Amino acid sequence: MALTRTKISKLLITPTFSKMQRFAFAFVRGSGRCFRVDPFRDFASSSPFSSTSAATAVVPEENGSTVFGLVREYEDYRRNLYGGLTHKALLVDAVGTLVVPSQPMAQIYRQLGEKYGVEYSEDEILNRYRRAYEQPWGRSRLRYVNDGRPFWQHIVSSSTGCSDSQYFEELYNYYTTEKAWHLCDPDAGKVFEALRKAGVRVAVVSNFDTRLRPLLRALKCDHWFDAVAVSAEVEAEKPNPTIFLKACELLGVKPEDAVHVGDDRRNDLWGARDAGCDAWLWGSDVNSFKEVAQRIGVDV
């Protein structure tokens, strides 16, 4: 007998699963590390430092095969429900999932800042950046308001000790160009085309300022998506469910008909599930967009 999400949830509420294991259970098929990356952030090192970076929850061995079997059964149930597909829509995180910086942040801050008198080493810039970014942003409840300039001016000056407006503008504009970013998955365009041909609606859901749209155009990937939900425009940042609900509204689907893919456990997995969507962790549950498409039921 096919199992619905409710039945699987009931099964997970058993003495063999701890509270944290039930809470963090992500329909995972293995373990791995997740990386949280934000614009201007985390780019100086390959090791994550965000408090949300953690080992993927692993189901106890004695329960693993049972749970993963139930996951496969649940996905088969959804395919039968939606004519061969598990979901009607795919929501995709931007930074860390769709795109990543081409060079470490501290390296760029240092290189562009030398002519403006920046003397800190890359390590010093990174450490100062971390402290500034992790402090509460008191100017607004949102970091990214409109173009995000006030927030990023604070971050740049705190990281480098340089408040030169020309330096900030050069750095700010650099992160709107194709030089600053590249696609995580070079096959992404082919996969999104196949998904949309199969009837799956696709949207970007990102904590970003208004530079995201011109950045997608610069990377020549804006036409891959049916909608873009940017926190600066929606006035809600992940993990707030509002931004996921807005994306679903733009796509014309119910939250339970969508799956979100992102690299941050708190912002992407927990935020999407609070909105009623399914969610898969990039780099753990799925490692390529081809794999995402295959799980949905679309061959590429």
CSV table of C-alpha atoms in Angstrom, one decimal:
chain,number,residue,atom,x,y,z
A,1,MET,CA,0.0,0.0,0.0
A,2,ALA,CA,1.4,3.4,-1.0
A,3,LEU,CA,2.4,5.7,1.9
A,4,THR,CA,1.5,9.3,2.1
A,5,ARG,CA,3.7,12.0,3.7
A,6,THR,CA,1.5,11.7,6.8
A,7,LYS,CA,2.0,8.0,7.2
A,8,ILE,CA,5.8,8.4,6.8
A,9,SER,CA,5.8,11.2,9.4
A,10,LYS,CA,3.9,8.9,11.8
A,11,LEU,CA,6.5,6.2,11.3
A,12,LEU,CA,9.3,8.6,12.1
A,13,ILE,CA,7.7,9.4,15.4
A,14,THR,CA,9.0,6.3,17.1
A,15,PRO,CA,11.3,5.6,20.0
A,16,THR,CA,14.0,4.5,17.6
A,17,PHE,CA,14.4,8.0,16.2
A,18,SER,CA,15.6,10.8,18.5
A,19,LYS,CA,13.9,14.2,18.4
A,20,MET,CA,16.8,15.7,16.5
A,21,GLN,CA,16.9,12.8,14.0
A,22,ARG,CA,13.2,13.2,13.3
A,23,PHE,CA,13.6,17.0,13.0
A,24,ALA,CA,16.6,16.8,10.7
A,25,PHE,CA,15.5,13.9,8.6
A,26,ALA,CA,15.8,15.0,5.1
A,27,PHE,CA,15.0,11.9,3.0
A,28,VAL,CA,18.7,11.6,2.8
A,29,ARG,CA,20.4,8.7,1.1
A,30,GLY,CA,23.8,9.3,2.6
A,31,SER,CA,25.8,11.7,4.7
A,32,GLY,CA,27.9,14.7,3.8
A,33,ARG,CA,28.6,18.4,4.6
A,34,CYS,CA,26.5,21.4,3.8
A,35,PHE,CA,28.0,24.8,2.9
A,36,ARG,CA,26.2,28.0,3.6
A,37,VAL,CA,27.3,30.8,1.2
A,38,ASP,CA,25.9,34.3,0.8
A,39,PRO,CA,26.9,37.1,-1.6
A,40,PHE,CA,30.3,38.6,-0.5
A,41,ARG,CA,30.5,35.8,2.1
A,42,ASP,CA,32.4,32.5,2.8
A,43,PHE,CA,34.4,32.8,-0.4
A,44,ALA,CA,38.0,32.9,1.1
A,45,SER,CA,38.1,29.3,2.2
A,46,SER,CA,36.7,25.9,1.1
A,47,SER,CA,35.8,25.1,4.7
A,48,PRO,CA,32.4,26.3,6.0
A,49,PHE,CA,32.2,28.4,9.1
A,50,SER,CA,28.5,29.1,9.3
A,51,SER,CA,26.7,27.8,12.4
A,52,THR,CA,24.3,26.1,10.0
A,53,SER,CA,27.1,24.0,8.4
A,54,ALA,CA,26.9,20.6,9.9
A,55,ALA,CA,27.1,16.9,9.2
A,56,THR,CA,24.0,15.6,7.5
A,57,ALA,CA,21.8,13.7,9.9
A,58,VAL,CA,22.3,10.0,9.5
A,59,VAL,CA,19.5,7.5,10.1
A,60,PRO,CA,20.5,4.7,12.5
A,61,GLU,CA,21.8,1.7,10.6
A,62,GLU,CA,19.1,-0.6,11.8
A,63,ASN,CA,16.4,1.7,10.5
A,64,GLY,CA,18.1,3.1,7.4
A,65,SER,CA,17.0,0.5,4.8
A,66,THR,CA,13.4,0.7,6.1
A,67,VAL,CA,13.3,4.5,5.9
A,68,PHE,CA,14.9,4.8,2.5
A,69,GLY,CA,12.6,2.1,1.2
A,70,LEU,CA,9.7,4.2,2.5
A,71,VAL,CA,11.1,7.3,0.8
A,72,ARG,CA,11.3,5.5,-2.5
A,73,GLU,CA,7.7,4.2,-2.0
A,74,TYR,CA,6.6,7.8,-1.2
A,75,GLU,CA,8.2,9.1,-4.3
A,76,ASP,CA,6.5,6.4,-6.4
A,77,TYR,CA,3.2,7.4,-4.8
A,78,ARG,CA,3.8,11.0,-5.9
A,79,ARG,CA,4.7,9.9,-9.4
A,80,ASN,CA,1.5,8.0,-9.6
A,81,LEU,CA,-0.4,11.1,-8.3
A,82,TYR,CA,1.2,13.5,-10.8
A,83,GLY,CA,1.5,11.4,-13.9
A,84,GLY,CA,5.0,10.2,-13.5
A,85,LEU,CA,6.4,13.2,-11.7
A,86,THR,CA,7.0,13.6,-7.9
A,87,HIS,CA,6.5,17.4,-8.0
A,88,LYS,CA,5.0,20.1,-10.3
A,89,ALA,CA,7.6,22.7,-9.5
A,90,LEU,CA,11.3,23.1,-8.6
A,91,LEU,CA,12.6,25.9,-6.4
A,92,VAL,CA,16.3,26.5,-6.6
A,93,ASP,CA,18.6,28.4,-4.2
A,94,ALA,CA,21.0,30.8,-6.0
A,95,VAL,CA,24.4,31.2,-4.2
A,96,GLY,CA,25.9,27.9,-3.3
A,97,THR,CA,23.5,25.9,-5.4
A,98,LEU,CA,23.0,27.5,-8.8
A,99,VAL,CA,26.1,29.7,-8.7
A,100,VAL,CA,29.3,30.1,-6.7
A,101,PRO,CA,32.0,32.8,-6.6
A,102,SER,CA,34.8,32.3,-9.1
A,103,GLN,CA,37.5,33.5,-6.6
A,104,PRO,CA,37.7,33.7,-2.8
A,105,MET,CA,36.0,36.8,-1.4
A,106,ALA,CA,39.0,37.9,0.7
A,107,GLN,CA,41.3,37.7,-2.4
A,108,ILE,CA,39.0,40.0,-4.4
A,109,TYR,CA,38.6,42.4,-1.5
A,110,ARG,CA,42.4,42.6,-1.2
A,111,GLN,CA,43.2,42.8,-4.9
A,112,LEU,CA,40.7,45.6,-5.7
A,113,GLY,CA,41.5,47.4,-2.4
A,114,GLU,CA,45.3,47.7,-2.8
A,115,LYS,CA,45.0,50.9,-4.8
A,116,TYR,CA,42.7,52.3,-2.2
A,117,GLY,CA,45.1,51.7,0.6
A,118,VAL,CA,43.7,48.3,2.0
A,119,GLU,CA,46.6,46.7,3.9
A,120,TYR,CA,44.9,43.8,5.7
A,121,SER,CA,45.9,40.3,4.7
A,122,GLU,CA,43.3,38.0,3.2
A,123,ASP,CA,43.1,36.1,6.5
A,124,GLU,CA,42.5,39.4,8.4
A,125,ILE,CA,39.9,40.4,5.9
A,126,LEU,CA,38.1,37.1,6.2
A,127,ASN,CA,38.1,37.2,10.0
A,128,ARG,CA,36.9,40.8,10.1
A,129,TYR,CA,34.2,39.9,7.5
A,130,ARG,CA,33.0,37.0,9.6
A,131,ARG,CA,32.6,39.2,12.7
A,132,ALA,CA,30.8,41.9,10.8
A,133,TYR,CA,28.4,39.5,9.0
A,134,GLU,CA,27.5,37.6,12.1
A,135,GLN,CA,26.6,40.7,14.1
A,136,PRO,CA,22.9,41.7,14.0
A,137,TRP,CA,22.1,44.2,11.3
A,138,GLY,CA,20.5,47.1,13.2
A,139,ARG,CA,19.5,49.3,10.3
A,140,SER,CA,16.6,47.0,9.1
A,141,ARG,CA,15.0,43.7,9.9
A,142,LEU,CA,16.3,42.6,6.5
A,143,ARG,CA,20.0,42.6,5.3
A,144,TYR,CA,19.1,43.0,1.7
A,145,VAL,CA,16.8,46.0,1.2
A,146,ASN,CA,16.5,47.1,-2.4
A,147,ASP,CA,20.0,47.2,-3.8
A,148,GLY,CA,21.5,46.3,-0.4
A,149,ARG,CA,24.1,49.1,-0.6
A,150,PRO,CA,23.9,50.3,3.1
A,151,PHE,CA,24.4,46.7,4.3
A,152,TRP,CA,27.3,46.0,2.0
A,153,GLN,CA,29.0,49.3,2.7
A,154,HIS,CA,29.0,48.3,6.3
A,155,ILE,CA,30.4,44.9,5.6
A,156,VAL,CA,33.1,46.1,3.2
A,157,SER,CA,34.3,48.9,5.5
A,158,SER,CA,34.3,46.6,8.5
A,159,SER,CA,36.2,43.9,6.6
A,160,THR,CA,38.9,46.1,5.0
A,161,GLY,CA,39.0,49.2,7.1
A,162,CYS,CA,38.4,51.2,3.9
A,163,SER,CA,35.4,53.5,3.6
A,164,ASP,CA,36.4,54.9,0.1
A,165,SER,CA,33.2,55.2,-1.9
A,166,GLN,CA,35.0,54.5,-5.2
A,167,TYR,CA,36.4,51.3,-3.8
A,168,PHE,CA,33.0,50.1,-2.6
A,169,GLU,CA,31.4,50.9,-5.9
A,170,GLU,CA,34.0,49.0,-7.8
A,171,LEU,CA,33.7,46.0,-5.5
A,172,TYR,CA,29.9,46.1,-5.5
A,173,ASN,CA,29.7,46.3,-9.3
A,174,TYR,CA,32.2,43.5,-9.7
A,175,TYR,CA,29.7,41.1,-8.0
A,176,THR,CA,27.1,41.8,-10.7
A,177,THR,CA,29.4,40.6,-13.5
A,178,GLU,CA,30.0,37.1,-15.0
A,179,LYS,CA,33.6,37.4,-13.9
A,180,ALA,CA,32.6,37.1,-10.3
A,181,TRP,CA,30.5,33.9,-10.6
A,182,HIS,CA,30.2,30.6,-12.3
A,183,LEU,CA,27.6,27.9,-12.4
A,184,CYS,CA,27.8,25.1,-9.9
A,185,ASP,CA,26.7,22.6,-12.4
A,186,PRO,CA,27.7,23.1,-16.1
A,187,ASP,CA,24.8,20.9,-17.2
A,188,ALA,CA,22.2,23.0,-15.4
A,189,GLY,CA,20.8,24.7,-18.5
A,190,LYS,CA,20.1,21.4,-20.3
A,191,VAL,CA,18.4,20.0,-17.1
A,192,PHE,CA,16.2,23.0,-16.6
A,193,GLU,CA,15.1,22.9,-20.3
A,194,ALA,CA,14.2,19.2,-19.9
A,195,LEU,CA,12.3,19.9,-16.7
A,196,ARG,CA,10.2,22.7,-18.2
A,197,LYS,CA,9.5,20.6,-21.3
A,198,ALA,CA,8.1,17.9,-19.0
A,199,GLY,CA,5.8,20.5,-17.4
A,200,VAL,CA,7.8,21.2,-14.3
A,201,ARG,CA,7.8,24.9,-13.3
A,202,VAL,CA,11.1,26.3,-12.1
A,203,ALA,CA,12.0,29.3,-9.9
A,204,VAL,CA,15.0,30.8,-8.1
A,205,VAL,CA,14.5,31.5,-4.4
A,206,SER,CA,17.3,33.6,-3.0
A,207,ASN,CA,18.4,35.8,-0.1
A,208,PHE,CA,19.9,38.5,-2.4
A,209,ASP,CA,19.5,42.1,-3.2
A,210,THR,CA,18.2,43.5,-6.5
A,211,ARG,CA,21.5,42.6,-8.3
A,212,LEU,CA,20.3,39.0,-8.7
A,213,ARG,CA,18.3,39.6,-11.9
A,214,PRO,CA,21.0,41.4,-13.8
A,215,LEU,CA,23.5,38.8,-12.5
A,216,LEU,CA,21.3,36.0,-14.0
A,217,ARG,CA,21.2,37.9,-17.3
A,218,ALA,CA,25.0,38.3,-17.2
A,219,LEU,CA,25.4,34.6,-16.8
A,220,LYS,CA,22.9,34.0,-19.6
A,221,CYS,CA,20.7,31.8,-17.4
A,222,ASP,CA,17.7,34.1,-16.6
A,223,HIS,CA,15.6,32.4,-19.4
A,224,TRP,CA,15.9,29.1,-17.6
A,225,PHE,CA,13.4,30.1,-14.9
A,226,ASP,CA,9.7,30.8,-14.9
A,227,ALA,CA,10.0,33.1,-11.8
A,228,VAL,CA,12.5,34.6,-9.5
A,229,ALA,CA,11.7,35.3,-5.8
A,230,VAL,CA,14.4,37.6,-4.3
A,231,SER,CA,14.3,38.5,-0.6
A,232,ALA,CA,14.9,42.2,-1.3
A,233,GLU,CA,11.8,42.3,-3.4
A,234,VAL,CA,9.6,39.9,-1.4
A,235,GLU,CA,10.8,41.7,1.9
A,236,ALA,CA,11.3,38.3,3.5
A,237,GLU,CA,14.5,36.3,3.9
A,238,LYS,CA,14.9,32.5,4.1
A,239,PRO,CA,14.1,30.7,6.3
A,240,ASN,CA,11.0,32.8,6.5
A,241,PRO,CA,8.3,30.7,4.8
A,242,THR,CA,6.9,33.9,3.1
A,243,ILE,CA,9.6,33.8,0.3
A,244,PHE,CA,8.8,30.2,-0.6
A,245,LEU,CA,5.1,30.8,-0.6
A,246,LYS,CA,5.7,33.8,-2.9
A,247,ALA,CA,7.7,31.6,-5.3
A,248,CYS,CA,4.9,29.1,-5.4
A,249,GLU,CA,2.4,31.8,-6.0
A,250,LEU,CA,4.4,33.1,-8.9
A,251,LEU,CA,4.6,29.6,-10.4
A,252,GLY,CA,0.9,29.0,-9.8
A,253,VAL,CA,1.4,25.8,-7.7
A,254,LYS,CA,0.6,24.8,-4.1
A,255,PRO,CA,3.5,24.5,-1.7
A,256,GLU,CA,3.0,20.7,-1.3
A,257,ASP,CA,3.5,20.4,-5.1
A,258,ALA,CA,7.0,22.0,-5.0
A,259,VAL,CA,10.4,20.8,-4.0
A,260,HIS,CA,13.2,23.2,-3.0
A,261,VAL,CA,16.9,22.5,-3.5
A,262,GLY,CA,19.5,24.5,-1.6
A,263,ASP,CA,22.8,24.1,0.3
A,264,ASP,CA,21.8,25.5,3.7
A,265,ARG,CA,20.1,23.3,6.2
A,266,ARG,CA,18.4,26.1,8.1
A,267,ASN,CA,17.5,28.5,5.3
A,268,ASP,CA,16.7,26.0,2.6
A,269,LEU,CA,15.6,22.7,4.2
A,270,TRP,CA,13.8,23.9,7.3
A,271,GLY,CA,12.5,27.1,5.7
A,272,ALA,CA,11.0,25.3,2.7
A,273,ARG,CA,9.4,22.6,4.9
A,274,ASP,CA,7.9,25.3,7.2
A,275,ALA,CA,6.2,26.6,4.0
A,276,GLY,CA,4.9,23.2,3.2
A,277,CYS,CA,7.3,22.3,0.4
A,278,ASP,CA,9.5,19.3,0.1
A,279,ALA,CA,13.2,20.1,0.3
A,280,TRP,CA,16.5,18.4,-0.7
A,281,LEU,CA,19.9,19.4,0.5
A,282,TRP,CA,22.4,20.3,-2.3
A,283,GLY,CA,25.6,18.4,-1.8
A,284,SER,CA,24.0,15.6,0.3
A,285,ASP,CA,20.5,14.6,-0.9
A,286,VAL,CA,21.4,15.6,-4.4
A,287,ASN,CA,24.7,16.5,-6.1
A,288,SER,CA,23.7,17.6,-9.5
A,289,PHE,CA,20.7,19.0,-11.3
A,290,LYS,CA,20.5,15.9,-13.4
A,291,GLU,CA,20.0,13.9,-10.1
A,292,VAL,CA,17.3,16.4,-9.1
A,293,ALA,CA,15.5,15.9,-12.4
A,294,GLN,CA,15.8,12.1,-12.1
A,295,ARG,CA,14.3,12.2,-8.6
A,296,ILE,CA,11.4,14.3,-9.9
A,297,GLY,CA,10.9,11.7,-12.7
A,298,VAL,CA,12.4,13.5,-15.7
A,299,ASP,CA,15.1,11.9,-17.8
A,300,VAL,CA,17.8,14.2,-19.1
